[in-house]
Amino acid sequence: MDKLKFNHFGYESIAGISMFSLQKQAINSRSDTELSKLDKSIDSMTSTKIKVNFNESAFKNQVYFKDNTSGEYIKIGLSDENLNKLKSVFDTKDFFSRDDGSTILNGKAESFVGGWFGDIAYKRGYLEADSNSDGFMSSVELMDTYSGFGSEGSYYLGTMKAIADGASGYTQYTKEFQNRHSTMSNNNKYTSDTIEKELNRTLNSDKNSDGKLSYGELINKKEHKEDVDDVINYILKEKQNINLSVDEADNRVVIAYNKQRSGSTLTPEEKALLSKAGLLQDDKLINLSSVIENISANIAKVDFRV
């Protein structure tokens, strides 16, 4: 079927809802003496088990921080933009410059970066999903992460309205999720192929550096509309393909409904079937849930995420 486009409402009301948040970390405010001592030993204390990139860093600014979950130090690359942004937000004492040009993060800056690392590595599941521990996330491995997010709400075929009233994150990035959210998935909106890249993307997306990624920080209004259109069209296509799995009476309703949508002339019997089902097109709103109810699926509320 041709892709349907809806009139969208509700983006502003859900834009501030948090999709992801950093993992709470202890704040280690080390003195200059402690940092100088750490400088001499940090390379020997840096984890070699936790791979954050593939072969070598894609970013020139190497920083160190302590990962509270593993208890080990992590060395990872940051973009110029992200490092400069951190320095504009946190105190100068939170950045210890080493002779080789790398930086040891301290205090709140370390807690912030380490917290976002923890969210990606553990809560979104990048470390566990990296099944061969090579630091590169294949398309198959990414399907085991919980990197998906999206809105939820209702849509109405009669007036072509889609109304979003909620949103949430940490949805598994399955193949079905990608098919439903095809445009955003094709635009690499949800994942990166290394933890390092995803950390940089996350730090950049956290516009106000509050340790949360809101729906509006991750997806703008235009993208929201396109994404919801993709999900609704995917669901409608799936429902059009169930004719062989419903009983004869429901099958006649679906056939009549599809015929009505295509603009074909309905027989009196088909009009009666649609009218009885509450699906005969007129000036009233036609909620898709009515369609589903009459083909034994009953989805009063639509989750645009999965």
PDB file of N, CA, C and O in Angstrom, residues 1 155 157 176 180 231-246 250-251 253-255 257-258 261 288-289 291-293 295-299 302:
ATOM      1  N   MET A   1       0.835  -1.192   0.000  1.00  0.00           N
ATOM      2  CA  MET A   1       0.000   0.000   0.000  1.00  0.00           C
ATOM      3  C   MET A   1       0.871   1.243   0.000  1.00  0.00           C
ATOM      4  O   MET A   1       2.023   1.209   0.401  1.00  0.00           O
ATOM      5  N   TYR A 155      -3.979   6.599  17.106  1.00  0.00           N
ATOM      6  CA  TYR A 155      -4.141   7.204  15.790  1.00  0.00           C
ATOM      7  C   TYR A 155      -5.515   6.874  15.235  1.00  0.00           C
ATOM      8  O   TYR A 155      -6.131   5.879  15.588  1.00  0.00           O
ATOM      9  N   LEU A 157      -7.922   6.802  11.750  1.00  0.00           N
ATOM     10  CA  LEU A 157      -7.886   6.739  10.296  1.00  0.00           C
ATOM     11  C   LEU A 157      -8.866   7.703   9.649  1.00  0.00           C
ATOM     12  O   LEU A 157      -8.623   8.200   8.556  1.00  0.00           O
ATOM     13  N   GLU A 176      12.619  -6.628  14.271  1.00  0.00           N
ATOM     14  CA  GLU A 176      11.259  -6.103  14.134  1.00  0.00           C
ATOM     15  C   GLU A 176      11.218  -4.627  14.499  1.00  0.00           C
ATOM     16  O   GLU A 176      10.544  -3.836  13.828  1.00  0.00           O
ATOM     17  N   ARG A 180       9.958  -1.607  12.004  1.00  0.00           N
ATOM     18  CA  ARG A 180       8.905  -0.650  12.347  1.00  0.00           C
ATOM     19  C   ARG A 180       9.428   0.787  12.274  1.00  0.00           C
ATOM     20  O   ARG A 180       8.719   1.684  11.848  1.00  0.00           O
ATOM     21  N   VAL A 231       5.775   3.632  11.783  1.00  0.00           N
ATOM     22  CA  VAL A 231       5.228   2.613  12.684  1.00  0.00           C
ATOM     23  C   VAL A 231       3.772   2.309  12.341  1.00  0.00           C
ATOM     24  O   VAL A 231       3.367   1.144  12.268  1.00  0.00           O
ATOM     25  N   ILE A 232       2.977   3.347  12.136  1.00  0.00           N
ATOM     26  CA  ILE A 232       1.559   3.127  11.818  1.00  0.00           C
ATOM     27  C   ILE A 232       1.422   2.367  10.512  1.00  0.00           C
ATOM     28  O   ILE A 232       0.631   1.410  10.403  1.00  0.00           O
ATOM     29  N   ASN A 233       2.184   2.758   9.512  1.00  0.00           N
ATOM     30  CA  ASN A 233       2.098   2.071   8.221  1.00  0.00           C
ATOM     31  C   ASN A 233       2.548   0.623   8.333  1.00  0.00           C
ATOM     32  O   ASN A 233       1.981  -0.261   7.682  1.00  0.00           O
ATOM     33  N   TYR A 234       3.538   0.363   9.167  1.00  0.00           N
ATOM     34  CA  TYR A 234       3.979  -1.011   9.386  1.00  0.00           C
ATOM     35  C   TYR A 234       2.854  -1.833  10.004  1.00  0.00           C
ATOM     36  O   TYR A 234       2.579  -2.958   9.572  1.00  0.00           O
ATOM     37  N   ILE A 235       2.191  -1.264  11.021  1.00  0.00           N
ATOM     38  CA  ILE A 235       1.087  -1.976  11.674  1.00  0.00           C
ATOM     39  C   ILE A 235      -0.064  -2.214  10.709  1.00  0.00           C
ATOM     40  O   ILE A 235      -0.626  -3.311  10.644  1.00  0.00           O
ATOM     41  N   LEU A 236      -0.414  -1.200   9.928  1.00  0.00           N
ATOM     42  CA  LEU A 236      -1.507  -1.351   8.967  1.00  0.00           C
ATOM     43  C   LEU A 236      -1.183  -2.424   7.930  1.00  0.00           C
ATOM     44  O   LEU A 236      -2.046  -3.225   7.553  1.00  0.00           O
ATOM     45  N   LYS A 237       0.058  -2.446   7.493  1.00  0.00           N
ATOM     46  CA  LYS A 237       0.468  -3.456   6.525  1.00  0.00           C
ATOM     47  C   LYS A 237       0.368  -4.844   7.121  1.00  0.00           C
ATOM     48  O   LYS A 237      -0.097  -5.791   6.466  1.00  0.00           O
ATOM     49  N   GLU A 238       0.796  -4.974   8.380  1.00  0.00           N
ATOM     50  CA  GLU A 238       0.695  -6.264   9.056  1.00  0.00           C
ATOM     51  C   GLU A 238      -0.760  -6.702   9.166  1.00  0.00           C
ATOM     52  O   GLU A 238      -1.091  -7.876   8.949  1.00  0.00           O
ATOM     53  N   LYS A 239      -1.648  -5.777   9.483  1.00  0.00           N
ATOM     54  CA  LYS A 239      -3.059  -6.126   9.639  1.00  0.00           C
ATOM     55  C   LYS A 239      -3.691  -6.479   8.303  1.00  0.00           C
ATOM     56  O   LYS A 239      -4.595  -7.304   8.231  1.00  0.00           O
ATOM     57  N   GLN A 240      -3.191  -5.882   7.220  1.00  0.00           N
ATOM     58  CA  GLN A 240      -3.711  -6.224   5.898  1.00  0.00           C
ATOM     59  C   GLN A 240      -3.314  -7.641   5.487  1.00  0.00           C
ATOM     60  O   GLN A 240      -3.965  -8.257   4.650  1.00  0.00           O
ATOM     61  N   ASN A 241      -2.258  -8.136   6.109  1.00  0.00           N
ATOM     62  CA  ASN A 241      -1.749  -9.454   5.738  1.00  0.00           C
ATOM     63  C   ASN A 241      -2.296 -10.587   6.590  1.00  0.00           C
ATOM     64  O   ASN A 241      -1.852 -11.727   6.470  1.00  0.00           O
ATOM     65  N   ILE A 242      -3.285 -10.328   7.449  1.00  0.00           N
ATOM     66  CA  ILE A 242      -3.761 -11.377   8.352  1.00  0.00           C
ATOM     67  C   ILE A 242      -5.039 -12.034   7.867  1.00  0.00           C
ATOM     68  O   ILE A 242      -5.645 -12.813   8.577  1.00  0.00           O
ATOM     69  N   ASN A 243      -5.457 -11.717   6.662  1.00  0.00           N
ATOM     70  CA  ASN A 243      -6.754 -12.208   6.191  1.00  0.00           C
ATOM     71  C   ASN A 243      -6.913 -13.716   6.314  1.00  0.00           C
ATOM     72  O   ASN A 243      -7.992 -14.219   6.588  1.00  0.00           O
ATOM     73  N   LEU A 244      -5.848 -14.458   6.105  1.00  0.00           N
ATOM     74  CA  LEU A 244      -5.956 -15.908   6.134  1.00  0.00           C
ATOM     75  C   LEU A 244      -6.004 -16.460   7.552  1.00  0.00           C
ATOM     76  O   LEU A 244      -6.319 -17.636   7.739  1.00  0.00           O
ATOM     77  N   SER A 245      -5.726 -15.619   8.536  1.00  0.00           N
ATOM     78  CA  SER A 245      -5.664 -16.123   9.905  1.00  0.00           C
ATOM     79  C   SER A 245      -6.886 -15.761  10.734  1.00  0.00           C
ATOM     80  O   SER A 245      -6.963 -16.101  11.897  1.00  0.00           O
ATOM     81  N   VAL A 246      -7.860 -15.065  10.173  1.00  0.00           N
ATOM     82  CA  VAL A 246      -9.058 -14.711  10.907  1.00  0.00           C
ATOM     83  C   VAL A 246     -10.232 -15.530  10.402  1.00  0.00           C
ATOM     84  O   VAL A 246     -10.185 -16.124   9.328  1.00  0.00           O
ATOM     85  N   ASP A 250     -14.830 -12.124  10.219  1.00  0.00           N
ATOM     86  CA  ASP A 250     -13.847 -11.069  10.363  1.00  0.00           C
ATOM     87  C   ASP A 250     -13.116 -10.822   9.055  1.00  0.00           C
ATOM     88  O   ASP A 250     -12.746  -9.693   8.736  1.00  0.00           O
ATOM     89  N   ASN A 251     -12.890 -11.877   8.288  1.00  0.00           N
ATOM     90  CA  ASN A 251     -12.219 -11.750   7.004  1.00  0.00           C
ATOM     91  C   ASN A 251     -13.026 -10.853   6.075  1.00  0.00           C
ATOM     92  O   ASN A 251     -12.473 -10.014   5.359  1.00  0.00           O
ATOM     93  N   VAL A 253     -14.994  -8.451   6.982  1.00  0.00           N
ATOM     94  CA  VAL A 253     -14.858  -7.082   7.473  1.00  0.00           C
ATOM     95  C   VAL A 253     -13.539  -6.476   6.983  1.00  0.00           C
ATOM     96  O   VAL A 253     -13.506  -5.336   6.516  1.00  0.00           O
ATOM     97  N   VAL A 254     -12.453  -7.239   7.090  1.00  0.00           N
ATOM     98  CA  VAL A 254     -11.153  -6.740   6.662  1.00  0.00           C
ATOM     99  C   VAL A 254     -11.150  -6.447   5.170  1.00  0.00           C
ATOM    100  O   VAL A 254     -10.652  -5.409   4.713  1.00  0.00           O
ATOM    101  N   ILE A 255     -11.728  -7.353   4.380  1.00  0.00           N
ATOM    102  CA  ILE A 255     -11.787  -7.147   2.932  1.00  0.00           C
ATOM    103  C   ILE A 255     -12.583  -5.889   2.593  1.00  0.00           C
ATOM    104  O   ILE A 255     -12.159  -5.061   1.779  1.00  0.00           O
ATOM    105  N   TYR A 257     -13.126  -3.364   4.569  1.00  0.00           N
ATOM    106  CA  TYR A 257     -12.397  -2.198   5.072  1.00  0.00           C
ATOM    107  C   TYR A 257     -11.285  -1.793   4.104  1.00  0.00           C
ATOM    108  O   TYR A 257     -11.109  -0.616   3.777  1.00  0.00           O
ATOM    109  N   ASN A 258     -10.517  -2.779   3.613  1.00  0.00           N
ATOM    110  CA  ASN A 258      -9.454  -2.489   2.653  1.00  0.00           C
ATOM    111  C   ASN A 258     -10.024  -1.939   1.348  1.00  0.00           C
ATOM    112  O   ASN A 258      -9.428  -1.066   0.707  1.00  0.00           O
ATOM    113  N   ARG A 261     -10.831   1.675   1.919  1.00  0.00           N
ATOM    114  CA  ARG A 261      -9.614   2.491   1.932  1.00  0.00           C
ATOM    115  C   ARG A 261      -9.078   2.737   0.541  1.00  0.00           C
ATOM    116  O   ARG A 261      -8.469   3.777   0.263  1.00  0.00           O
ATOM    117  N   LEU A 288      -8.007   3.203  15.034  1.00  0.00           N
ATOM    118  CA  LEU A 288      -7.521   1.920  14.542  1.00  0.00           C
ATOM    119  C   LEU A 288      -7.839   0.785  15.498  1.00  0.00           C
ATOM    120  O   LEU A 288      -7.986  -0.356  15.087  1.00  0.00           O
ATOM    121  N   SER A 289      -7.979   1.090  16.783  1.00  0.00           N
ATOM    122  CA  SER A 289      -8.270   0.032  17.746  1.00  0.00           C
ATOM    123  C   SER A 289      -9.580  -0.662  17.408  1.00  0.00           C
ATOM    124  O   SER A 289      -9.758  -1.840  17.693  1.00  0.00           O
ATOM    125  N   VAL A 291     -10.615  -1.300  14.414  1.00  0.00           N
ATOM    126  CA  VAL A 291     -10.283  -2.274  13.377  1.00  0.00           C
ATOM    127  C   VAL A 291      -9.734  -3.543  14.002  1.00  0.00           C
ATOM    128  O   VAL A 291     -10.162  -4.661  13.706  1.00  0.00           O
ATOM    129  N   ILE A 292      -8.801  -3.345  14.898  1.00  0.00           N
ATOM    130  CA  ILE A 292      -8.149  -4.499  15.495  1.00  0.00           C
ATOM    131  C   ILE A 292      -9.128  -5.316  16.338  1.00  0.00           C
ATOM    132  O   ILE A 292      -9.087  -6.541  16.343  1.00  0.00           O
ATOM    133  N   GLU A 293     -10.015  -4.639  17.040  1.00  0.00           N
ATOM    134  CA  GLU A 293     -10.968  -5.338  17.893  1.00  0.00           C
ATOM    135  C   GLU A 293     -11.816  -6.286  17.070  1.00  0.00           C
ATOM    136  O   GLU A 293     -12.147  -7.386  17.498  1.00  0.00           O
ATOM    137  N   ILE A 295     -10.939  -7.806  14.432  1.00  0.00           N
ATOM    138  CA  ILE A 295     -10.181  -8.929  13.875  1.00  0.00           C
ATOM    139  C   ILE A 295      -9.387  -9.600  14.999  1.00  0.00           C
ATOM    140  O   ILE A 295      -8.302 -10.112  14.810  1.00  0.00           O
ATOM    141  N   SER A 296      -9.991  -9.534  16.195  1.00  0.00           N
ATOM    142  CA  SER A 296      -9.529 -10.307  17.355  1.00  0.00           C
ATOM    143  C   SER A 296      -8.122  -9.961  17.821  1.00  0.00           C
ATOM    144  O   SER A 296      -7.409 -10.817  18.329  1.00  0.00           O
ATOM    145  N   ALA A 297      -7.691  -8.691  17.693  1.00  0.00           N
ATOM    146  CA  ALA A 297      -6.362  -8.332  18.174  1.00  0.00           C
ATOM    147  C   ALA A 297      -6.399  -7.301  19.292  1.00  0.00           C
ATOM    148  O   ALA A 297      -5.499  -7.276  20.109  1.00  0.00           O
ATOM    149  N   ASN A 298      -7.389  -6.424  19.325  1.00  0.00           N
ATOM    150  CA  ASN A 298      -7.677  -5.539  20.463  1.00  0.00           C
ATOM    151  C   ASN A 298      -6.456  -4.757  20.958  1.00  0.00           C
ATOM    152  O   ASN A 298      -5.852  -5.104  21.950  1.00  0.00           O
ATOM    153  N   ILE A 299      -6.079  -3.694  20.215  1.00  0.00           N
ATOM    154  CA  ILE A 299      -5.021  -2.815  20.709  1.00  0.00           C
ATOM    155  C   ILE A 299      -5.614  -1.428  20.876  1.00  0.00           C
ATOM    156  O   ILE A 299      -5.578  -0.597  19.983  1.00  0.00           O
ATOM    157  N   VAL A 302      -1.724   2.271  21.219  1.00  0.00           N
ATOM    158  CA  VAL A 302      -0.671   1.879  20.294  1.00  0.00           C
ATOM    159  C   VAL A 302       0.679   2.257  20.857  1.00  0.00           C
ATOM    160  O   VAL A 302       0.878   3.371  21.313  1.00  0.00           O
TER     161      VAL A 302
END
